[in-house]
Amino acid sequence: MSETQVDTSKRTWLIASGCAGAVGTVCTAVPFVESFEPSEKAKAAGAAVEADISGLKPGEKMTVAWRGKPVWIVRRTPEELAGLSKNDPELADPKSERHQDEFTPVYARNEWRSIKPEILVLVGICTHLGCSPSDRFTPGPQPSLPEDWRGGWLCPCHGSTFDLAGRVFKNKPAPDNLEVPPYMFLSDSKLLIGQDKKA
C-alpha cells in the first residue's frame, strides 16, 4: 500500500469522524439552547386572554383565567352604577388613590373603575391574604353584611367587603381595592385581558 493511499484513507476517516462529531454536537446543543426558551405553558401563563362578553346580561358575571388568577367580568345594571357613589363615605379608598400603579390602571381611575361604566373587570383575589371573595350582588341586609348593602363581594376568609367597583369598605382586613388588570376592548363584545395597548 502506497503512502498516498494511506494518507487518503486517514483523511477520509478524519473527515467522516469530524462530520459525525459535528452532527452529534449540533444534536446535543439544539435541545440545550432551546431549554433557555420559555415553555409553551410559561408563554400561555403570561399571555393575554380573549373574552367574549356578547352573552353577558346586565347583573351577570363571568370568570376567565389569566396568569392562573380568576378575572371577573361583570355587566353592571344602571341601578348598580347609580348606587356606587352612595358607598363613598363607607369606603377605605373611594377614589382608588392608594397603590394606583399596582391596582388601578389610568383608564380605570374613575368612579366606575372601568373603561365603560357598565363593564367591570377585576382580578377576583382579595388584597388581604389572597382568598377569592364570594358574590353578594343582591342588595339589602344579609348575614355578615351591613343593613344598607348595595351589592358587591364578601371575602369568606376574614370578612372583607367590596362594592360593585371592587372598592374595599373601611375597617376591614383587606388593605386595598381589588386589582383592575390590564385590559382593552377589541370590539363591543370582545375583551382582551392582560394587554391594554395595541402591539
JSON list of C-alpha atoms in Angstrom, two decimals:
[
{"chain": "A", "resi": 1, "resn": "MET", "atom": "CA", "xyz": [0.00, 0.00, 0.00]},
{"chain": "A", "resi": 2, "resn": "SER", "atom": "CA", "xyz": [1.47, 3.32, -1.01]},
{"chain": "A", "resi": 3, "resn": "GLU", "atom": "CA", "xyz": [1.87, 6.29, 1.31]},
{"chain": "A", "resi": 4, "resn": "THR", "atom": "CA", "xyz": [-0.64, 8.26, -0.77]},
{"chain": "A", "resi": 5, "resn": "GLN", "atom": "CA", "xyz": [-3.34, 5.62, -0.29]},
{"chain": "A", "resi": 6, "resn": "VAL", "atom": "CA", "xyz": [-2.76, 5.58, 3.49]},
{"chain": "A", "resi": 7, "resn": "ASP", "atom": "CA", "xyz": [-2.98, 9.38, 3.69]},
{"chain": "A", "resi": 8, "resn": "THR", "atom": "CA", "xyz": [-6.20, 9.36, 1.63]},
{"chain": "A", "resi": 9, "resn": "SER", "atom": "CA", "xyz": [-7.72, 6.69, 3.91]},
{"chain": "A", "resi": 10, "resn": "LYS", "atom": "CA", "xyz": [-6.76, 8.62, 7.03]},
{"chain": "A", "resi": 11, "resn": "ARG", "atom": "CA", "xyz": [-8.08, 11.84, 5.57]},
{"chain": "A", "resi": 12, "resn": "THR", "atom": "CA", "xyz": [-11.41, 10.20, 4.66]},
{"chain": "A", "resi": 13, "resn": "TRP", "atom": "CA", "xyz": [-11.63, 8.69, 8.15]},
{"chain": "A", "resi": 14, "resn": "LEU", "atom": "CA", "xyz": [-10.82, 12.05, 9.81]},
{"chain": "A", "resi": 15, "resn": "ILE", "atom": "CA", "xyz": [-13.41, 13.88, 7.67]},
{"chain": "A", "resi": 16, "resn": "ALA", "atom": "CA", "xyz": [-16.07, 11.25, 8.42]},
{"chain": "A", "resi": 17, "resn": "SER", "atom": "CA", "xyz": [-15.27, 11.37, 12.17]},
{"chain": "A", "resi": 18, "resn": "GLY", "atom": "CA", "xyz": [-15.30, 15.18, 12.16]},
{"chain": "A", "resi": 19, "resn": "CYS", "atom": "CA", "xyz": [-18.68, 15.26, 10.41]},
{"chain": "A", "resi": 20, "resn": "ALA", "atom": "CA", "xyz": [-20.14, 12.72, 12.84]},
{"chain": "A", "resi": 21, "resn": "GLY", "atom": "CA", "xyz": [-18.76, 14.75, 15.76]},
{"chain": "A", "resi": 22, "resn": "ALA", "atom": "CA", "xyz": [-20.25, 17.98, 14.36]},
{"chain": "A", "resi": 23, "resn": "VAL", "atom": "CA", "xyz": [-23.66, 16.36, 13.88]},
{"chain": "A", "resi": 24, "resn": "GLY", "atom": "CA", "xyz": [-23.51, 14.99, 17.43]},
{"chain": "A", "resi": 25, "resn": "THR", "atom": "CA", "xyz": [-22.57, 18.41, 18.82]},
{"chain": "A", "resi": 26, "resn": "VAL", "atom": "CA", "xyz": [-25.44, 20.10, 16.96]},
{"chain": "A", "resi": 27, "resn": "CYS", "atom": "CA", "xyz": [-27.91, 17.42, 18.11]},
{"chain": "A", "resi": 28, "resn": "THR", "atom": "CA", "xyz": [-26.77, 17.93, 21.70]},
{"chain": "A", "resi": 29, "resn": "ALA", "atom": "CA", "xyz": [-26.65, 21.74, 21.54]},
{"chain": "A", "resi": 30, "resn": "VAL", "atom": "CA", "xyz": [-30.08, 22.35, 19.98]},
{"chain": "A", "resi": 31, "resn": "PRO", "atom": "CA", "xyz": [-32.14, 20.95, 22.90]},
{"chain": "A", "resi": 32, "resn": "PHE", "atom": "CA", "xyz": [-29.76, 22.65, 25.35]},
{"chain": "A", "resi": 33, "resn": "VAL", "atom": "CA", "xyz": [-30.22, 26.06, 23.72]},
{"chain": "A", "resi": 34, "resn": "GLU", "atom": "CA", "xyz": [-33.98, 25.51, 23.34]},
{"chain": "A", "resi": 35, "resn": "SER", "atom": "CA", "xyz": [-34.20, 24.82, 27.07]},
{"chain": "A", "resi": 36, "resn": "PHE", "atom": "CA", "xyz": [-33.50, 28.53, 27.65]},
{"chain": "A", "resi": 37, "resn": "GLU", "atom": "CA", "xyz": [-36.66, 29.46, 25.72]},
{"chain": "A", "resi": 38, "resn": "PRO", "atom": "CA", "xyz": [-39.84, 29.81, 27.80]},
{"chain": "A", "resi": 39, "resn": "SER", "atom": "CA", "xyz": [-42.06, 26.75, 27.58]},
{"chain": "A", "resi": 40, "resn": "GLU", "atom": "CA", "xyz": [-45.45, 26.88, 25.87]},
{"chain": "A", "resi": 41, "resn": "LYS", "atom": "CA", "xyz": [-47.02, 26.59, 29.31]},
{"chain": "A", "resi": 42, "resn": "ALA", "atom": "CA", "xyz": [-44.99, 29.58, 30.56]},
{"chain": "A", "resi": 43, "resn": "LYS", "atom": "CA", "xyz": [-45.89, 31.61, 27.47]},
{"chain": "A", "resi": 44, "resn": "ALA", "atom": "CA", "xyz": [-49.56, 30.78, 27.95]},
{"chain": "A", "resi": 45, "resn": "ALA", "atom": "CA", "xyz": [-49.42, 31.71, 31.64]},
{"chain": "A", "resi": 46, "resn": "GLY", "atom": "CA", "xyz": [-48.50, 35.29, 30.82]},
{"chain": "A", "resi": 47, "resn": "ALA", "atom": "CA", "xyz": [-50.32, 35.59, 27.53]},
{"chain": "A", "resi": 48, "resn": "ALA", "atom": "CA", "xyz": [-53.30, 37.86, 27.09]},
{"chain": "A", "resi": 49, "resn": "VAL", "atom": "CA", "xyz": [-56.70, 36.14, 27.08]},
{"chain": "A", "resi": 50, "resn": "GLU", "atom": "CA", "xyz": [-59.71, 36.99, 24.92]},
{"chain": "A", "resi": 51, "resn": "ALA", "atom": "CA", "xyz": [-63.17, 37.05, 26.49]},
{"chain": "A", "resi": 52, "resn": "ASP", "atom": "CA", "xyz": [-66.43, 37.08, 24.56]},
{"chain": "A", "resi": 53, "resn": "ILE", "atom": "CA", "xyz": [-68.96, 39.11, 26.57]},
{"chain": "A", "resi": 54, "resn": "SER", "atom": "CA", "xyz": [-71.73, 39.07, 23.95]},
{"chain": "A", "resi": 55, "resn": "GLY", "atom": "CA", "xyz": [-73.87, 36.73, 26.10]},
{"chain": "A", "resi": 56, "resn": "LEU", "atom": "CA", "xyz": [-73.27, 38.59, 29.37]},
{"chain": "A", "resi": 57, "resn": "LYS", "atom": "CA", "xyz": [-76.56, 40.10, 30.56]},
{"chain": "A", "resi": 58, "resn": "PRO", "atom": "CA", "xyz": [-76.98, 43.06, 32.95]},
{"chain": "A", "resi": 59, "resn": "GLY", "atom": "CA", "xyz": [-76.38, 41.89, 36.52]},
{"chain": "A", "resi": 60, "resn": "GLU", "atom": "CA", "xyz": [-74.34, 38.85, 35.43]},
{"chain": "A", "resi": 61, "resn": "LYS", "atom": "CA", "xyz": [-70.71, 37.92, 35.98]},
{"chain": "A", "resi": 62, "resn": "MET", "atom": "CA", "xyz": [-68.36, 35.64, 34.05]},
{"chain": "A", "resi": 63, "resn": "THR", "atom": "CA", "xyz": [-64.89, 34.44, 35.04]},
{"chain": "A", "resi": 64, "resn": "VAL", "atom": "CA", "xyz": [-61.85, 33.87, 32.83]},
{"chain": "A", "resi": 65, "resn": "ALA", "atom": "CA", "xyz": [-58.39, 32.66, 33.88]},
{"chain": "A", "resi": 66, "resn": "TRP", "atom": "CA", "xyz": [-55.38, 34.89, 33.30]},
{"chain": "A", "resi": 67, "resn": "ARG", "atom": "CA", "xyz": [-51.92, 34.11, 34.71]},
{"chain": "A", "resi": 68, "resn": "GLY", "atom": "CA", "xyz": [-53.53, 31.48, 36.92]},
{"chain": "A", "resi": 69, "resn": "LYS", "atom": "CA", "xyz": [-55.85, 34.06, 38.51]},
{"chain": "A", "resi": 70, "resn": "PRO", "atom": "CA", "xyz": [-59.64, 34.39, 38.22]},
{"chain": "A", "resi": 71, "resn": "VAL", "atom": "CA", "xyz": [-60.63, 37.55, 36.37]},
{"chain": "A", "resi": 72, "resn": "TRP", "atom": "CA", "xyz": [-64.22, 38.66, 36.83]},
{"chain": "A", "resi": 73, "resn": "ILE", "atom": "CA", "xyz": [-66.16, 40.47, 34.14]},
{"chain": "A", "resi": 74, "resn": "VAL", "atom": "CA", "xyz": [-69.43, 41.99, 35.39]},
{"chain": "A", "resi": 75, "resn": "ARG", "atom": "CA", "xyz": [-72.09, 43.77, 33.34]},
{"chain": "A", "resi": 76, "resn": "ARG", "atom": "CA", "xyz": [-73.50, 46.20, 35.88]},
{"chain": "A", "resi": 77, "resn": "THR", "atom": "CA", "xyz": [-77.09, 47.41, 35.74]},
{"chain": "A", "resi": 78, "resn": "PRO", "atom": "CA", "xyz": [-77.99, 51.14, 35.70]},
{"chain": "A", "resi": 79, "resn": "GLU", "atom": "CA", "xyz": [-79.23, 50.73, 39.29]},
{"chain": "A", "resi": 80, "resn": "GLU", "atom": "CA", "xyz": [-75.92, 49.20, 40.39]},
{"chain": "A", "resi": 81, "resn": "LEU", "atom": "CA", "xyz": [-73.98, 52.04, 38.75]},
{"chain": "A", "resi": 82, "resn": "ALA", "atom": "CA", "xyz": [-76.23, 54.65, 40.40]},
{"chain": "A", "resi": 83, "resn": "GLY", "atom": "CA", "xyz": [-75.55, 53.12, 43.84]},
{"chain": "A", "resi": 84, "resn": "LEU", "atom": "CA", "xyz": [-71.75, 53.31, 43.61]},
{"chain": "A", "resi": 85, "resn": "SER", "atom": "CA", "xyz": [-71.37, 56.93, 44.72]},
{"chain": "A", "resi": 86, "resn": "LYS", "atom": "CA", "xyz": [-73.57, 56.24, 47.77]},
{"chain": "A", "resi": 87, "resn": "ASN", "atom": "CA", "xyz": [-70.86, 53.87, 49.06]},
{"chain": "A", "resi": 88, "resn": "ASP", "atom": "CA", "xyz": [-68.10, 56.51, 49.04]},
{"chain": "A", "resi": 89, "resn": "PRO", "atom": "CA", "xyz": [-68.35, 57.61, 52.73]},
{"chain": "A", "resi": 90, "resn": "GLU", "atom": "CA", "xyz": [-68.05, 53.97, 53.84]},
{"chain": "A", "resi": 91, "resn": "LEU", "atom": "CA", "xyz": [-65.04, 53.06, 51.68]},
{"chain": "A", "resi": 92, "resn": "ALA", "atom": "CA", "xyz": [-61.37, 52.98, 52.67]},
{"chain": "A", "resi": 93, "resn": "ASP", "atom": "CA", "xyz": [-60.17, 54.28, 49.29]},
{"chain": "A", "resi": 94, "resn": "PRO", "atom": "CA", "xyz": [-63.19, 55.53, 47.30]},
{"chain": "A", "resi": 95, "resn": "LYS", "atom": "CA", "xyz": [-61.13, 57.20, 44.53]},
{"chain": "A", "resi": 96, "resn": "SER", "atom": "CA", "xyz": [-58.61, 54.33, 44.22]},
{"chain": "A", "resi": 97, "resn": "GLU", "atom": "CA", "xyz": [-55.69, 56.60, 45.05]},
{"chain": "A", "resi": 98, "resn": "ARG", "atom": "CA", "xyz": [-53.62, 54.11, 47.04]},
{"chain": "A", "resi": 99, "resn": "HIS", "atom": "CA", "xyz": [-51.17, 52.00, 45.04]},
{"chain": "A", "resi": 100, "resn": "GLN", "atom": "CA", "xyz": [-52.67, 53.20, 41.76]},
{"chain": "A", "resi": 101, "resn": "ASP", "atom": "CA", "xyz": [-49.93, 51.76, 39.58]},
{"chain": "A", "resi": 102, "resn": "GLU", "atom": "CA", "xyz": [-50.37, 48.34, 41.17]},
{"chain": "A", "resi": 103, "resn": "PHE", "atom": "CA", "xyz": [-54.16, 48.11, 41.39]},
{"chain": "A", "resi": 104, "resn": "THR", "atom": "CA", "xyz": [-55.78, 50.67, 39.08]},
{"chain": "A", "resi": 105, "resn": "PRO", "atom": "CA", "xyz": [-54.63, 51.48, 35.53]},
{"chain": "A", "resi": 106, "resn": "VAL", "atom": "CA", "xyz": [-55.04, 55.08, 34.36]},
{"chain": "A", "resi": 107, "resn": "TYR", "atom": "CA", "xyz": [-58.16, 54.29, 32.29]},
{"chain": "A", "resi": 108, "resn": "ALA", "atom": "CA", "xyz": [-59.90, 52.84, 35.38]},
{"chain": "A", "resi": 109, "resn": "ARG", "atom": "CA", "xyz": [-59.23, 55.79, 37.71]},
{"chain": "A", "resi": 110, "resn": "ASN", "atom": "CA", "xyz": [-62.81, 56.96, 37.63]},
{"chain": "A", "resi": 111, "resn": "GLU", "atom": "CA", "xyz": [-65.97, 56.41, 39.67]},
{"chain": "A", "resi": 112, "resn": "TRP", "atom": "CA", "xyz": [-66.71, 53.09, 37.91]},
{"chain": "A", "resi": 113, "resn": "ARG", "atom": "CA", "xyz": [-63.11, 51.78, 37.88]},
{"chain": "A", "resi": 114, "resn": "SER", "atom": "CA", "xyz": [-63.60, 50.73, 34.27]},
{"chain": "A", "resi": 115, "resn": "ILE", "atom": "CA", "xyz": [-63.28, 51.82, 30.64]},
{"chain": "A", "resi": 116, "resn": "LYS", "atom": "CA", "xyz": [-67.02, 51.52, 30.00]},
{"chain": "A", "resi": 117, "resn": "PRO", "atom": "CA", "xyz": [-69.24, 52.18, 33.03]},
{"chain": "A", "resi": 118, "resn": "GLU", "atom": "CA", "xyz": [-71.34, 49.04, 32.66]},
{"chain": "A", "resi": 119, "resn": "ILE", "atom": "CA", "xyz": [-68.44, 46.59, 32.17]},
{"chain": "A", "resi": 120, "resn": "LEU", "atom": "CA", "xyz": [-66.27, 45.96, 35.25]},
{"chain": "A", "resi": 121, "resn": "VAL", "atom": "CA", "xyz": [-63.09, 43.85, 35.01]},
{"chain": "A", "resi": 122, "resn": "LEU", "atom": "CA", "xyz": [-61.38, 42.77, 38.26]},
{"chain": "A", "resi": 123, "resn": "VAL", "atom": "CA", "xyz": [-58.89, 40.18, 39.48]},
{"chain": "A", "resi": 124, "resn": "GLY", "atom": "CA", "xyz": [-61.01, 38.09, 41.85]},
{"chain": "A", "resi": 125, "resn": "ILE", "atom": "CA", "xyz": [-58.42, 37.81, 44.63]},
{"chain": "A", "resi": 126, "resn": "CYS", "atom": "CA", "xyz": [-58.73, 39.58, 47.97]},
{"chain": "A", "resi": 127, "resn": "THR", "atom": "CA", "xyz": [-55.90, 42.02, 48.68]},
{"chain": "A", "resi": 128, "resn": "HIS", "atom": "CA", "xyz": [-55.61, 40.71, 52.24]},
{"chain": "A", "resi": 129, "resn": "LEU", "atom": "CA", "xyz": [-54.37, 37.12, 52.04]},
{"chain": "A", "resi": 130, "resn": "GLY", "atom": "CA", "xyz": [-55.35, 36.00, 48.56]},
{"chain": "A", "resi": 131, "resn": "CYS", "atom": "CA", "xyz": [-58.74, 34.33, 49.10]},
{"chain": "A", "resi": 132, "resn": "SER", "atom": "CA", "xyz": [-61.38, 34.66, 46.39]},
{"chain": "A", "resi": 133, "resn": "PRO", "atom": "CA", "xyz": [-64.37, 36.75, 47.55]},
{"chain": "A", "resi": 134, "resn": "SER", "atom": "CA", "xyz": [-67.92, 35.45, 47.05]},
{"chain": "A", "resi": 135, "resn": "ASP", "atom": "CA", "xyz": [-70.61, 37.22, 45.03]},
{"chain": "A", "resi": 136, "resn": "ARG", "atom": "CA", "xyz": [-73.12, 39.16, 47.10]},
{"chain": "A", "resi": 137, "resn": "PHE", "atom": "CA", "xyz": [-74.88, 41.04, 44.31]},
{"chain": "A", "resi": 138, "resn": "THR", "atom": "CA", "xyz": [-78.34, 41.10, 45.93]},
{"chain": "A", "resi": 139, "resn": "PRO", "atom": "CA", "xyz": [-78.86, 44.37, 47.83]},
{"chain": "A", "resi": 140, "resn": "GLY", "atom": "CA", "xyz": [-80.32, 44.53, 51.34]},
{"chain": "A", "resi": 141, "resn": "PRO", "atom": "CA", "xyz": [-79.48, 43.09, 54.76]},
{"chain": "A", "resi": 142, "resn": "GLN", "atom": "CA", "xyz": [-77.74, 39.69, 54.80]},
{"chain": "A", "resi": 143, "resn": "PRO", "atom": "CA", "xyz": [-75.53, 37.80, 57.26]},
{"chain": "A", "resi": 144, "resn": "SER", "atom": "CA", "xyz": [-72.05, 39.40, 57.63]},
{"chain": "A", "resi": 145, "resn": "LEU", "atom": "CA", "xyz": [-73.14, 42.43, 55.57]},
{"chain": "A", "resi": 146, "resn": "PRO", "atom": "CA", "xyz": [-74.38, 45.92, 56.53]},
{"chain": "A", "resi": 147, "resn": "GLU", "atom": "CA", "xyz": [-78.10, 46.72, 56.60]},
{"chain": "A", "resi": 148, "resn": "ASP", "atom": "CA", "xyz": [-77.77, 49.12, 53.64]},
{"chain": "A", "resi": 149, "resn": "TRP", "atom": "CA", "xyz": [-75.80, 46.67, 51.45]},
{"chain": "A", "resi": 150, "resn": "ARG", "atom": "CA", "xyz": [-75.94, 47.70, 47.77]},
{"chain": "A", "resi": 151, "resn": "GLY", "atom": "CA", "xyz": [-74.24, 44.66, 46.28]},
{"chain": "A", "resi": 152, "resn": "GLY", "atom": "CA", "xyz": [-70.64, 43.54, 45.83]},
{"chain": "A", "resi": 153, "resn": "TRP", "atom": "CA", "xyz": [-68.40, 40.85, 47.28]},
{"chain": "A", "resi": 154, "resn": "LEU", "atom": "CA", "xyz": [-67.69, 39.30, 50.68]},
{"chain": "A", "resi": 155, "resn": "CYS", "atom": "CA", "xyz": [-64.38, 37.56, 51.36]},
{"chain": "A", "resi": 156, "resn": "PRO", "atom": "CA", "xyz": [-65.21, 34.34, 53.25]},
{"chain": "A", "resi": 157, "resn": "CYS", "atom": "CA", "xyz": [-61.76, 34.12, 54.86]},
{"chain": "A", "resi": 158, "resn": "HIS", "atom": "CA", "xyz": [-61.67, 37.25, 57.02]},
{"chain": "A", "resi": 159, "resn": "GLY", "atom": "CA", "xyz": [-64.82, 39.23, 56.18]},
{"chain": "A", "resi": 160, "resn": "SER", "atom": "CA", "xyz": [-63.51, 41.99, 53.90]},
{"chain": "A", "resi": 161, "resn": "THR", "atom": "CA", "xyz": [-66.27, 43.52, 51.79]},
{"chain": "A", "resi": 162, "resn": "PHE", "atom": "CA", "xyz": [-66.01, 45.17, 48.38]},
{"chain": "A", "resi": 163, "resn": "ASP", "atom": "CA", "xyz": [-68.58, 47.18, 46.44]},
{"chain": "A", "resi": 164, "resn": "LEU", "atom": "CA", "xyz": [-69.54, 46.67, 42.79]},
{"chain": "A", "resi": 165, "resn": "ALA", "atom": "CA", "xyz": [-66.48, 48.66, 41.70]},
{"chain": "A", "resi": 166, "resn": "GLY", "atom": "CA", "xyz": [-64.18, 46.36, 43.71]},
{"chain": "A", "resi": 167, "resn": "ARG", "atom": "CA", "xyz": [-63.52, 49.05, 46.35]},
{"chain": "A", "resi": 168, "resn": "VAL", "atom": "CA", "xyz": [-62.90, 47.86, 49.90]},
{"chain": "A", "resi": 169, "resn": "PHE", "atom": "CA", "xyz": [-65.01, 49.07, 52.81]},
{"chain": "A", "resi": 170, "resn": "LYS", "atom": "CA", "xyz": [-63.43, 50.76, 55.85]},
{"chain": "A", "resi": 171, "resn": "ASN", "atom": "CA", "xyz": [-62.23, 48.83, 58.90]},
{"chain": "A", "resi": 172, "resn": "LYS", "atom": "CA", "xyz": [-61.75, 45.57, 57.03]},
{"chain": "A", "resi": 173, "resn": "PRO", "atom": "CA", "xyz": [-58.61, 43.38, 56.87]},
{"chain": "A", "resi": 174, "resn": "ALA", "atom": "CA", "xyz": [-58.08, 43.96, 53.12]},
{"chain": "A", "resi": 175, "resn": "PRO", "atom": "CA", "xyz": [-55.79, 46.99, 52.76]},
{"chain": "A", "resi": 176, "resn": "ASP", "atom": "CA", "xyz": [-56.58, 47.82, 49.13]},
{"chain": "A", "resi": 177, "resn": "ASN", "atom": "CA", "xyz": [-59.27, 47.75, 46.48]},
{"chain": "A", "resi": 178, "resn": "LEU", "atom": "CA", "xyz": [-59.41, 44.74, 44.17]},
{"chain": "A", "resi": 179, "resn": "GLU", "atom": "CA", "xyz": [-57.00, 44.88, 41.26]},
{"chain": "A", "resi": 180, "resn": "VAL", "atom": "CA", "xyz": [-58.13, 46.02, 37.83]},
{"chain": "A", "resi": 181, "resn": "PRO", "atom": "CA", "xyz": [-55.94, 44.04, 35.38]},
{"chain": "A", "resi": 182, "resn": "PRO", "atom": "CA", "xyz": [-54.64, 45.49, 32.12]},
{"chain": "A", "resi": 183, "resn": "TYR", "atom": "CA", "xyz": [-57.39, 45.09, 29.52]},
{"chain": "A", "resi": 184, "resn": "MET", "atom": "CA", "xyz": [-58.80, 46.59, 26.36]},
{"chain": "A", "resi": 185, "resn": "PHE", "atom": "CA", "xyz": [-61.87, 46.26, 24.16]},
{"chain": "A", "resi": 186, "resn": "LEU", "atom": "CA", "xyz": [-61.26, 44.53, 20.82]},
{"chain": "A", "resi": 187, "resn": "SER", "atom": "CA", "xyz": [-64.90, 45.18, 19.88]},
{"chain": "A", "resi": 188, "resn": "ASP", "atom": "CA", "xyz": [-68.18, 45.84, 21.70]},
{"chain": "A", "resi": 189, "resn": "SER", "atom": "CA", "xyz": [-68.40, 42.14, 22.53]},
{"chain": "A", "resi": 190, "resn": "LYS", "atom": "CA", "xyz": [-64.75, 41.11, 22.95]},
{"chain": "A", "resi": 191, "resn": "LEU", "atom": "CA", "xyz": [-62.21, 41.97, 25.64]},
{"chain": "A", "resi": 192, "resn": "LEU", "atom": "CA", "xyz": [-58.50, 41.27, 25.77]},
{"chain": "A", "resi": 193, "resn": "ILE", "atom": "CA", "xyz": [-57.36, 40.65, 29.34]},
{"chain": "A", "resi": 194, "resn": "GLY", "atom": "CA", "xyz": [-53.67, 41.12, 30.08]},
{"chain": "A", "resi": 195, "resn": "GLN", "atom": "CA", "xyz": [-52.91, 43.73, 27.45]},
{"chain": "A", "resi": 196, "resn": "ASP", "atom": "CA", "xyz": [-54.05, 47.33, 27.20]},
{"chain": "A", "resi": 197, "resn": "LYS", "atom": "CA", "xyz": [-52.03, 48.69, 24.31]},
{"chain": "A", "resi": 198, "resn": "LYS", "atom": "CA", "xyz": [-52.12, 47.67, 20.67]},
{"chain": "A", "resi": 199, "resn": "ALA", "atom": "CA", "xyz": [-49.00, 45.73, 19.72]}
]
